[in-house]
Amino acid sequence: DGGITQSPKYLFRKEGQNVTLSCEQNLNHDAMYWYRQDPGQGLRLIYYSQIVNDFQKGDIAEGYSVSREKKESFPLTVTSAQKNPTAFYLCASTPNPARDRENQPQHFGDGTRLSIL
Amino acid sequence: AQKITQTQPGMFVQEKEAVTLDCTYDTSDQSYGLFWYKQPSSGEMIFLIYQGSYDEQNATEGRYSLNFQKARKSANLVISASQLGDSAMYFCAMRERNSGNTPLVFGKGTRLSVIA
């Protein structure tokens, strides 16, 4: 089945450690996104990529980094510079609007819960 | 300024009753899209319904309908005949310059609890 796979489901980070969250999609979507969700809060955009080898900062990019070397993959690294990384991280994707309807919703993975040890 | 405002942190509704979840938005764009998502306690985001700024009819999808009032910049979600499985967080979101790849901006959500 087509979809977005995020791994791991749960992740623990030690102080001063970088960790990488995986996001893989087999939907042939061009655009991918990373959001952060804190308890009782909405989703805030970290980074997004509209095409391979290109990405843009979102509203809360500090302390995070991404890469987009393949269309299917958009990993997020939470660096030691992110002082409050405990949150729920959601990856999403959308098709290319040139080929698909512009009202396409974002499709989401099941998320990764990151906690500090 | 917040682009999406959901003023109801929590709502309760009796099973089989209808409920309205409020959403107001702020944009200067003429072309935009409005989305509603459901997030159960398991965390996944489930797309419910979409309304385009140029759509003349209110969107409907099964038990979900959108009360779109463009002049008031509101896009309220109406759930009819509530079920226990409707208990979840509900998020309103907007895409400006309705181009498909522009990221969605989300509100803070409303937690709906359906009571038997």
PDB file of C-alpha atoms in Angstrom:
ATOM      1  CA  ASP A   1       0.000   0.000   0.000  1.00  0.00           C
ATOM      2  CA  GLY A   2       1.167   3.550  -0.710  1.00  0.00           C
ATOM      3  CA  GLY A   3       1.868   5.776   2.211  1.00  0.00           C
ATOM      4  CA  ILE A   4       4.330   7.624   4.429  1.00  0.00           C
ATOM      5  CA  THR A   5       6.481   5.679   6.862  1.00  0.00           C
ATOM      6  CA  GLN A   6       8.082   7.387   9.828  1.00  0.00           C
ATOM      7  CA  SER A   7      10.593   5.633  12.027  1.00  0.00           C
ATOM      8  CA  PRO A   8      11.213   5.055  14.787  1.00  0.00           C
ATOM      9  CA  LYS A   9       7.862   5.430  16.526  1.00  0.00           C
ATOM     10  CA  TYR A  10       9.611   6.405  19.789  1.00  0.00           C
ATOM     11  CA  LEU A  11      13.060   7.951  20.146  1.00  0.00           C
ATOM     12  CA  PHE A  12      15.120   9.037  23.125  1.00  0.00           C
ATOM     13  CA  ARG A  13      17.914  11.579  22.961  1.00  0.00           C
ATOM     14  CA  LYS A  14      20.738  12.123  25.392  1.00  0.00           C
ATOM     15  CA  GLU A  15      22.070  15.583  26.150  1.00  0.00           C
ATOM     16  CA  GLY A  16      24.407  16.840  23.427  1.00  0.00           C
ATOM     17  CA  GLN A  17      23.391  14.119  20.976  1.00  0.00           C
ATOM     18  CA  ASN A  18      22.122  14.515  17.422  1.00  0.00           C
ATOM     19  CA  VAL A  19      19.313  12.190  16.372  1.00  0.00           C
ATOM     20  CA  THR A  20      17.764  11.577  12.949  1.00  0.00           C
ATOM     21  CA  LEU A  21      14.098  10.894  12.282  1.00  0.00           C
ATOM     22  CA  SER A  22      13.300   8.978   9.138  1.00  0.00           C
ATOM     23  CA  CYS A  23      10.488   9.785   6.695  1.00  0.00           C
ATOM     24  CA  GLU A  24       9.960   7.681   3.563  1.00  0.00           C
ATOM     25  CA  GLN A  25       7.067   7.885   1.074  1.00  0.00           C
ATOM     26  CA  ASN A  26       6.107   5.691  -1.870  1.00  0.00           C
ATOM     27  CA  LEU A  27       3.342   7.964  -3.129  1.00  0.00           C
ATOM     28  CA  ASN A  28       5.544   9.575  -5.812  1.00  0.00           C
ATOM     29  CA  HIS A  29       4.866  12.939  -4.173  1.00  0.00           C
ATOM     30  CA  ASP A  30       7.134  15.881  -4.965  1.00  0.00           C
ATOM     31  CA  ALA A  31       6.712  17.951  -1.798  1.00  0.00           C
ATOM     32  CA  MET A  32       7.506  16.837   1.746  1.00  0.00           C
ATOM     33  CA  TYR A  33       7.164  18.588   5.102  1.00  0.00           C
ATOM     34  CA  TRP A  34       8.198  18.278   8.735  1.00  0.00           C
ATOM     35  CA  TYR A  35       5.989  19.550  11.555  1.00  0.00           C
ATOM     36  CA  ARG A  36       6.464  19.639  15.300  1.00  0.00           C
ATOM     37  CA  GLN A  37       3.541  19.228  17.693  1.00  0.00           C
ATOM     38  CA  ASP A  38       3.745  20.044  21.410  1.00  0.00           C
ATOM     39  CA  PRO A  39       1.101  18.807  23.876  1.00  0.00           C
ATOM     40  CA  GLY A  40      -2.191  20.614  23.397  1.00  0.00           C
ATOM     41  CA  GLN A  41      -0.788  22.610  20.522  1.00  0.00           C
ATOM     42  CA  GLY A  42      -1.168  22.741  16.795  1.00  0.00           C
ATOM     43  CA  LEU A  43       1.421  21.768  14.223  1.00  0.00           C
ATOM     44  CA  ARG A  44       4.333  24.101  13.539  1.00  0.00           C
ATOM     45  CA  LEU A  45       6.360  23.874  10.343  1.00  0.00           C
ATOM     46  CA  ILE A  46      10.058  23.032  10.706  1.00  0.00           C
ATOM     47  CA  TYR A  47      11.246  22.509   7.112  1.00  0.00           C
ATOM     48  CA  TYR A  48       9.751  21.666   3.763  1.00  0.00           C
ATOM     49  CA  SER A  49      10.992  20.566   0.370  1.00  0.00           C
ATOM     50  CA  GLN A  50       9.173  21.048  -2.910  1.00  0.00           C
ATOM     51  CA  ILE A  51      11.705  19.203  -5.054  1.00  0.00           C
ATOM     52  CA  VAL A  52      14.756  16.982  -4.704  1.00  0.00           C
ATOM     53  CA  ASN A  53      17.947  18.782  -3.578  1.00  0.00           C
ATOM     54  CA  ASP A  54      16.000  21.831  -2.440  1.00  0.00           C
ATOM     55  CA  PHE A  55      14.390  22.737   0.881  1.00  0.00           C
ATOM     56  CA  GLN A  56      13.175  25.800   2.781  1.00  0.00           C
ATOM     57  CA  LYS A  57      13.065  26.747   6.444  1.00  0.00           C
ATOM     58  CA  GLY A  58       9.739  26.867   8.179  1.00  0.00           C
ATOM     59  CA  ASP A  59       8.745  28.843  11.251  1.00  0.00           C
ATOM     60  CA  ILE A  60      10.878  26.927  13.779  1.00  0.00           C
ATOM     61  CA  ALA A  61      13.932  25.649  11.855  1.00  0.00           C
ATOM     62  CA  GLU A  62      16.556  26.558  14.464  1.00  0.00           C
ATOM     63  CA  GLY A  63      18.224  23.459  15.907  1.00  0.00           C
ATOM     64  CA  TYR A  64      17.067  21.212  13.050  1.00  0.00           C
ATOM     65  CA  SER A  65      18.526  20.176   9.708  1.00  0.00           C
ATOM     66  CA  VAL A  66      17.182  18.218   6.719  1.00  0.00           C
ATOM     67  CA  SER A  67      18.300  16.730   3.419  1.00  0.00           C
ATOM     68  CA  ARG A  68      16.419  15.739   0.279  1.00  0.00           C
ATOM     69  CA  GLU A  69      18.734  13.589  -1.824  1.00  0.00           C
ATOM     70  CA  LYS A  70      15.966  11.307  -3.044  1.00  0.00           C
ATOM     71  CA  LYS A  71      12.342  12.006  -3.886  1.00  0.00           C
ATOM     72  CA  GLU A  72      11.176   9.308  -1.506  1.00  0.00           C
ATOM     73  CA  SER A  73      13.126  10.376   1.556  1.00  0.00           C
ATOM     74  CA  PHE A  74      13.213  13.488   3.759  1.00  0.00           C
ATOM     75  CA  PRO A  75      15.107  12.799   7.009  1.00  0.00           C
ATOM     76  CA  LEU A  76      15.080  15.300   9.867  1.00  0.00           C
ATOM     77  CA  THR A  77      18.057  15.680  12.209  1.00  0.00           C
ATOM     78  CA  VAL A  78      17.444  17.155  15.632  1.00  0.00           C
ATOM     79  CA  THR A  79      20.765  18.665  16.627  1.00  0.00           C
ATOM     80  CA  SER A  80      22.178  19.371  20.076  1.00  0.00           C
ATOM     81  CA  ALA A  81      21.411  23.039  19.407  1.00  0.00           C
ATOM     82  CA  GLN A  82      17.713  22.273  19.822  1.00  0.00           C
ATOM     83  CA  LYS A  83      17.401  22.729  23.586  1.00  0.00           C
ATOM     84  CA  ASN A  84      13.815  21.576  23.933  1.00  0.00           C
ATOM     85  CA  PRO A  85      13.355  18.719  21.476  1.00  0.00           C
ATOM     86  CA  THR A  86      10.695  16.761  23.364  1.00  0.00           C
ATOM     87  CA  ALA A  87       7.686  16.719  21.026  1.00  0.00           C
ATOM     88  CA  PHE A  88       5.710  14.717  18.494  1.00  0.00           C
ATOM     89  CA  TYR A  89       7.137  15.002  14.972  1.00  0.00           C
ATOM     90  CA  LEU A  90       4.982  14.546  11.899  1.00  0.00           C
ATOM     91  CA  CYS A  91       6.109  14.155   8.305  1.00  0.00           C
ATOM     92  CA  ALA A  92       3.752  14.934   5.413  1.00  0.00           C
ATOM     93  CA  SER A  93       3.724  15.037   1.615  1.00  0.00           C
ATOM     94  CA  THR A  94       1.700  16.415  -1.283  1.00  0.00           C
ATOM     95  CA  PRO A  95       1.629  15.589  -5.000  1.00  0.00           C
ATOM     96  CA  ASN A  96       2.870  17.850  -7.768  1.00  0.00           C
ATOM     97  CA  PRO A  97       0.049  20.356  -8.406  1.00  0.00           C
ATOM     98  CA  ALA A  98       0.957  20.554 -12.077  1.00  0.00           C
ATOM     99  CA  ARG A  99      -0.237  16.994 -12.415  1.00  0.00           C
ATOM    100  CA  ASP A 100      -2.769  16.810  -9.612  1.00  0.00           C
ATOM    101  CA  ARG A 101      -5.603  18.889  -8.234  1.00  0.00           C
ATOM    102  CA  GLU A 102      -4.552  21.962  -6.249  1.00  0.00           C
ATOM    103  CA  ASN A 103      -6.889  21.045  -3.429  1.00  0.00           C
ATOM    104  CA  GLN A 104      -4.860  17.972  -2.520  1.00  0.00           C
ATOM    105  CA  PRO A 105      -4.542  17.580   1.241  1.00  0.00           C
ATOM    106  CA  GLN A 106      -1.251  16.830   2.909  1.00  0.00           C
ATOM    107  CA  HIS A 107      -0.817  13.131   3.641  1.00  0.00           C
ATOM    108  CA  PHE A 108       0.766  12.379   7.002  1.00  0.00           C
ATOM    109  CA  GLY A 109       2.848   9.635   8.522  1.00  0.00           C
ATOM    110  CA  ASP A 110       2.070   8.203  11.948  1.00  0.00           C
ATOM    111  CA  GLY A 111       4.647  10.361  13.709  1.00  0.00           C
ATOM    112  CA  THR A 112       7.698   9.966  15.954  1.00  0.00           C
ATOM    113  CA  ARG A 113       7.661  10.818  19.661  1.00  0.00           C
ATOM    114  CA  LEU A 114      11.013  12.213  20.776  1.00  0.00           C
ATOM    115  CA  SER A 115      11.956  12.501  24.431  1.00  0.00           C
ATOM    116  CA  ILE A 116      15.026  13.621  26.375  1.00  0.00           C
ATOM    117  CA  LEU A 117      16.790  11.073  28.576  1.00  0.00           C
TER     118      LEU A 117
ATOM    119  CA  ALA B   1      -0.907  37.577  14.050  1.00  0.00           C
ATOM    120  CA  GLN B   2      -2.382  34.104  14.075  1.00  0.00           C
ATOM    121  CA  LYS B   3      -3.529  32.978  10.683  1.00  0.00           C
ATOM    122  CA  ILE B   4      -5.838  30.265  12.009  1.00  0.00           C
ATOM    123  CA  THR B   5      -7.801  30.727  15.238  1.00  0.00           C
ATOM    124  CA  GLN B   6      -9.712  27.955  16.946  1.00  0.00           C
ATOM    125  CA  THR B   7     -11.297  29.513  20.024  1.00  0.00           C
ATOM    126  CA  GLN B   8     -12.660  26.321  21.613  1.00  0.00           C
ATOM    127  CA  PRO B   9      -9.915  24.344  23.401  1.00  0.00           C
ATOM    128  CA  GLY B  10     -12.444  21.638  24.308  1.00  0.00           C
ATOM    129  CA  MET B  11     -16.012  20.697  23.413  1.00  0.00           C
ATOM    130  CA  PHE B  12     -18.461  18.085  24.673  1.00  0.00           C
ATOM    131  CA  VAL B  13     -21.327  16.651  22.669  1.00  0.00           C
ATOM    132  CA  GLN B  14     -23.912  14.000  23.356  1.00  0.00           C
ATOM    133  CA  GLU B  15     -23.819  10.953  21.119  1.00  0.00           C
ATOM    134  CA  LYS B  16     -26.099  11.317  18.038  1.00  0.00           C
ATOM    135  CA  GLU B  17     -26.191  15.114  18.399  1.00  0.00           C
ATOM    136  CA  ALA B  18     -24.603  17.587  15.973  1.00  0.00           C
ATOM    137  CA  VAL B  19     -21.640  19.764  16.964  1.00  0.00           C
ATOM    138  CA  THR B  20     -19.950  22.797  15.394  1.00  0.00           C
ATOM    139  CA  LEU B  21     -16.224  23.423  15.753  1.00  0.00           C
ATOM    140  CA  ASP B  22     -15.199  27.013  15.084  1.00  0.00           C
ATOM    141  CA  CYS B  23     -12.395  28.224  12.856  1.00  0.00           C
ATOM    142  CA  THR B  24     -11.554  31.741  11.737  1.00  0.00           C
ATOM    143  CA  TYR B  25      -8.681  32.623   9.453  1.00  0.00           C
ATOM    144  CA  ASP B  26      -6.688  35.635   8.375  1.00  0.00           C
ATOM    145  CA  THR B  27      -5.323  36.120   4.876  1.00  0.00           C
ATOM    146  CA  SER B  28      -4.998  38.841   2.276  1.00  0.00           C
ATOM    147  CA  ASP B  29      -4.808  36.308  -0.549  1.00  0.00           C
ATOM    148  CA  GLN B  30      -7.827  35.890  -2.812  1.00  0.00           C
ATOM    149  CA  SER B  31      -6.955  32.268  -3.535  1.00  0.00           C
ATOM    150  CA  TYR B  32      -6.634  29.908  -0.602  1.00  0.00           C
ATOM    151  CA  GLY B  33      -7.785  26.550   0.643  1.00  0.00           C
ATOM    152  CA  LEU B  34      -9.158  25.472   4.002  1.00  0.00           C
ATOM    153  CA  PHE B  35      -8.775  21.976   5.446  1.00  0.00           C
ATOM    154  CA  TRP B  36      -9.965  20.108   8.516  1.00  0.00           C
ATOM    155  CA  TYR B  37      -8.056  17.204  10.039  1.00  0.00           C
ATOM    156  CA  LYS B  38      -8.902  14.767  12.827  1.00  0.00           C
ATOM    157  CA  GLN B  39      -6.194  13.500  15.191  1.00  0.00           C
ATOM    158  CA  PRO B  40      -7.175  10.542  17.419  1.00  0.00           C
ATOM    159  CA  SER B  41      -5.172   9.780  20.540  1.00  0.00           C
ATOM    160  CA  SER B  42      -2.919   7.493  18.476  1.00  0.00           C
ATOM    161  CA  GLY B  43      -1.535  10.599  16.754  1.00  0.00           C
ATOM    162  CA  GLU B  44      -2.151  10.124  13.046  1.00  0.00           C
ATOM    163  CA  MET B  45      -3.628  13.030  11.102  1.00  0.00           C
ATOM    164  CA  ILE B  46      -6.760  12.123   9.150  1.00  0.00           C
ATOM    165  CA  PHE B  47      -7.965  14.479   6.406  1.00  0.00           C
ATOM    166  CA  LEU B  48     -11.697  15.186   6.680  1.00  0.00           C
ATOM    167  CA  ILE B  49     -12.811  17.941   4.325  1.00  0.00           C
ATOM    168  CA  TYR B  50     -11.622  20.734   2.026  1.00  0.00           C
ATOM    169  CA  GLN B  51     -13.079  24.124   1.013  1.00  0.00           C
ATOM    170  CA  GLY B  52     -11.590  26.323  -1.713  1.00  0.00           C
ATOM    171  CA  SER B  53     -11.933  30.092  -1.484  1.00  0.00           C
ATOM    172  CA  TYR B  54     -13.711  30.212  -4.844  1.00  0.00           C
ATOM    173  CA  ASP B  55     -16.101  27.348  -4.080  1.00  0.00           C
ATOM    174  CA  GLU B  56     -19.661  28.654  -4.044  1.00  0.00           C
ATOM    175  CA  GLN B  57     -21.119  25.639  -2.287  1.00  0.00           C
ATOM    176  CA  ASN B  58     -20.276  24.561   1.243  1.00  0.00           C
ATOM    177  CA  ALA B  59     -18.233  21.358   1.213  1.00  0.00           C
ATOM    178  CA  THR B  60     -19.769  18.145   2.517  1.00  0.00           C
ATOM    179  CA  GLU B  61     -18.239  14.698   3.122  1.00  0.00           C
ATOM    180  CA  GLY B  62     -20.575  12.202   4.736  1.00  0.00           C
ATOM    181  CA  ARG B  63     -21.319  13.395   8.284  1.00  0.00           C
ATOM    182  CA  TYR B  64     -18.911  16.319   7.919  1.00  0.00           C
ATOM    183  CA  SER B  65     -19.877  19.657   6.436  1.00  0.00           C
ATOM    184  CA  LEU B  66     -18.164  22.991   6.329  1.00  0.00           C
ATOM    185  CA  ASN B  67     -20.024  26.209   7.097  1.00  0.00           C
ATOM    186  CA  PHE B  68     -17.971  28.597   4.961  1.00  0.00           C
ATOM    187  CA  GLN B  69     -18.619  32.312   5.464  1.00  0.00           C
ATOM    188  CA  LYS B  70     -16.068  34.082   3.310  1.00  0.00           C
ATOM    189  CA  ALA B  71     -16.922  37.647   4.334  1.00  0.00           C
ATOM    190  CA  ARG B  72     -16.521  36.721   8.005  1.00  0.00           C
ATOM    191  CA  LYS B  73     -13.428  34.594   7.235  1.00  0.00           C
ATOM    192  CA  SER B  74     -14.831  31.615   9.044  1.00  0.00           C
ATOM    193  CA  ALA B  75     -14.841  27.935   8.113  1.00  0.00           C
ATOM    194  CA  ASN B  76     -16.630  26.035  10.852  1.00  0.00           C
ATOM    195  CA  LEU B  77     -16.782  22.234  10.821  1.00  0.00           C
ATOM    196  CA  VAL B  78     -20.158  20.658  11.504  1.00  0.00           C
ATOM    197  CA  ILE B  79     -20.280  17.010  12.541  1.00  0.00           C
ATOM    198  CA  SER B  80     -23.744  15.522  12.409  1.00  0.00           C
ATOM    199  CA  ALA B  81     -24.950  12.497  14.382  1.00  0.00           C
ATOM    200  CA  SER B  82     -21.850  12.349  16.604  1.00  0.00           C
ATOM    201  CA  GLN B  83     -20.367   8.958  17.379  1.00  0.00           C
ATOM    202  CA  LEU B  84     -18.094   7.859  20.215  1.00  0.00           C
ATOM    203  CA  GLY B  85     -15.323   7.373  17.642  1.00  0.00           C
ATOM    204  CA  ASP B  86     -15.460  11.083  16.825  1.00  0.00           C
ATOM    205  CA  SER B  87     -13.694  11.858  20.108  1.00  0.00           C
ATOM    206  CA  ALA B  88     -10.368  13.359  19.008  1.00  0.00           C
ATOM    207  CA  MET B  89      -8.466  16.591  18.375  1.00  0.00           C
ATOM    208  CA  TYR B  90      -9.679  18.542  15.355  1.00  0.00           C
ATOM    209  CA  PHE B  91      -7.445  20.945  13.477  1.00  0.00           C
ATOM    210  CA  CYS B  92      -8.346  23.655  10.997  1.00  0.00           C
ATOM    211  CA  ALA B  93      -5.645  24.519   8.462  1.00  0.00           C
ATOM    212  CA  MET B  94      -5.152  26.925   5.574  1.00  0.00           C
ATOM    213  CA  ARG B  95      -3.058  26.957   2.438  1.00  0.00           C
ATOM    214  CA  GLU B  96      -2.542  30.417   0.971  1.00  0.00           C
ATOM    215  CA  ARG B  97      -1.878  30.948  -2.762  1.00  0.00           C
ATOM    216  CA  ASN B  98      -3.683  27.698  -3.367  1.00  0.00           C
ATOM    217  CA  SER B  99      -0.929  25.962  -5.300  1.00  0.00           C
ATOM    218  CA  GLY B 100      -0.842  22.518  -3.822  1.00  0.00           C
ATOM    219  CA  ASN B 101       2.742  22.524  -2.584  1.00  0.00           C
ATOM    220  CA  THR B 102       2.503  25.481  -0.220  1.00  0.00           C
ATOM    221  CA  PRO B 103       2.667  24.238   3.382  1.00  0.00           C
ATOM    222  CA  LEU B 104      -0.482  24.206   5.483  1.00  0.00           C
ATOM    223  CA  VAL B 105      -0.752  26.523   8.496  1.00  0.00           C
ATOM    224  CA  PHE B 106      -2.590  24.928  11.418  1.00  0.00           C
ATOM    225  CA  GLY B 107      -4.680  26.221  14.282  1.00  0.00           C
ATOM    226  CA  LYS B 108      -4.143  25.002  17.848  1.00  0.00           C
ATOM    227  CA  GLY B 109      -7.015  22.570  17.637  1.00  0.00           C
ATOM    228  CA  THR B 110     -10.201  21.705  19.502  1.00  0.00           C
ATOM    229  CA  ARG B 111     -10.516  18.568  21.609  1.00  0.00           C
ATOM    230  CA  LEU B 112     -13.936  17.000  21.043  1.00  0.00           C
ATOM    231  CA  SER B 113     -15.327  14.542  23.547  1.00  0.00           C
ATOM    232  CA  VAL B 114     -18.455  12.576  22.637  1.00  0.00           C
ATOM    233  CA  ILE B 115     -20.517  11.419  25.610  1.00  0.00           C
ATOM    234  CA  ALA B 116     -22.665   8.296  25.547  1.00  0.00           C
TER     235      ALA B 116
END
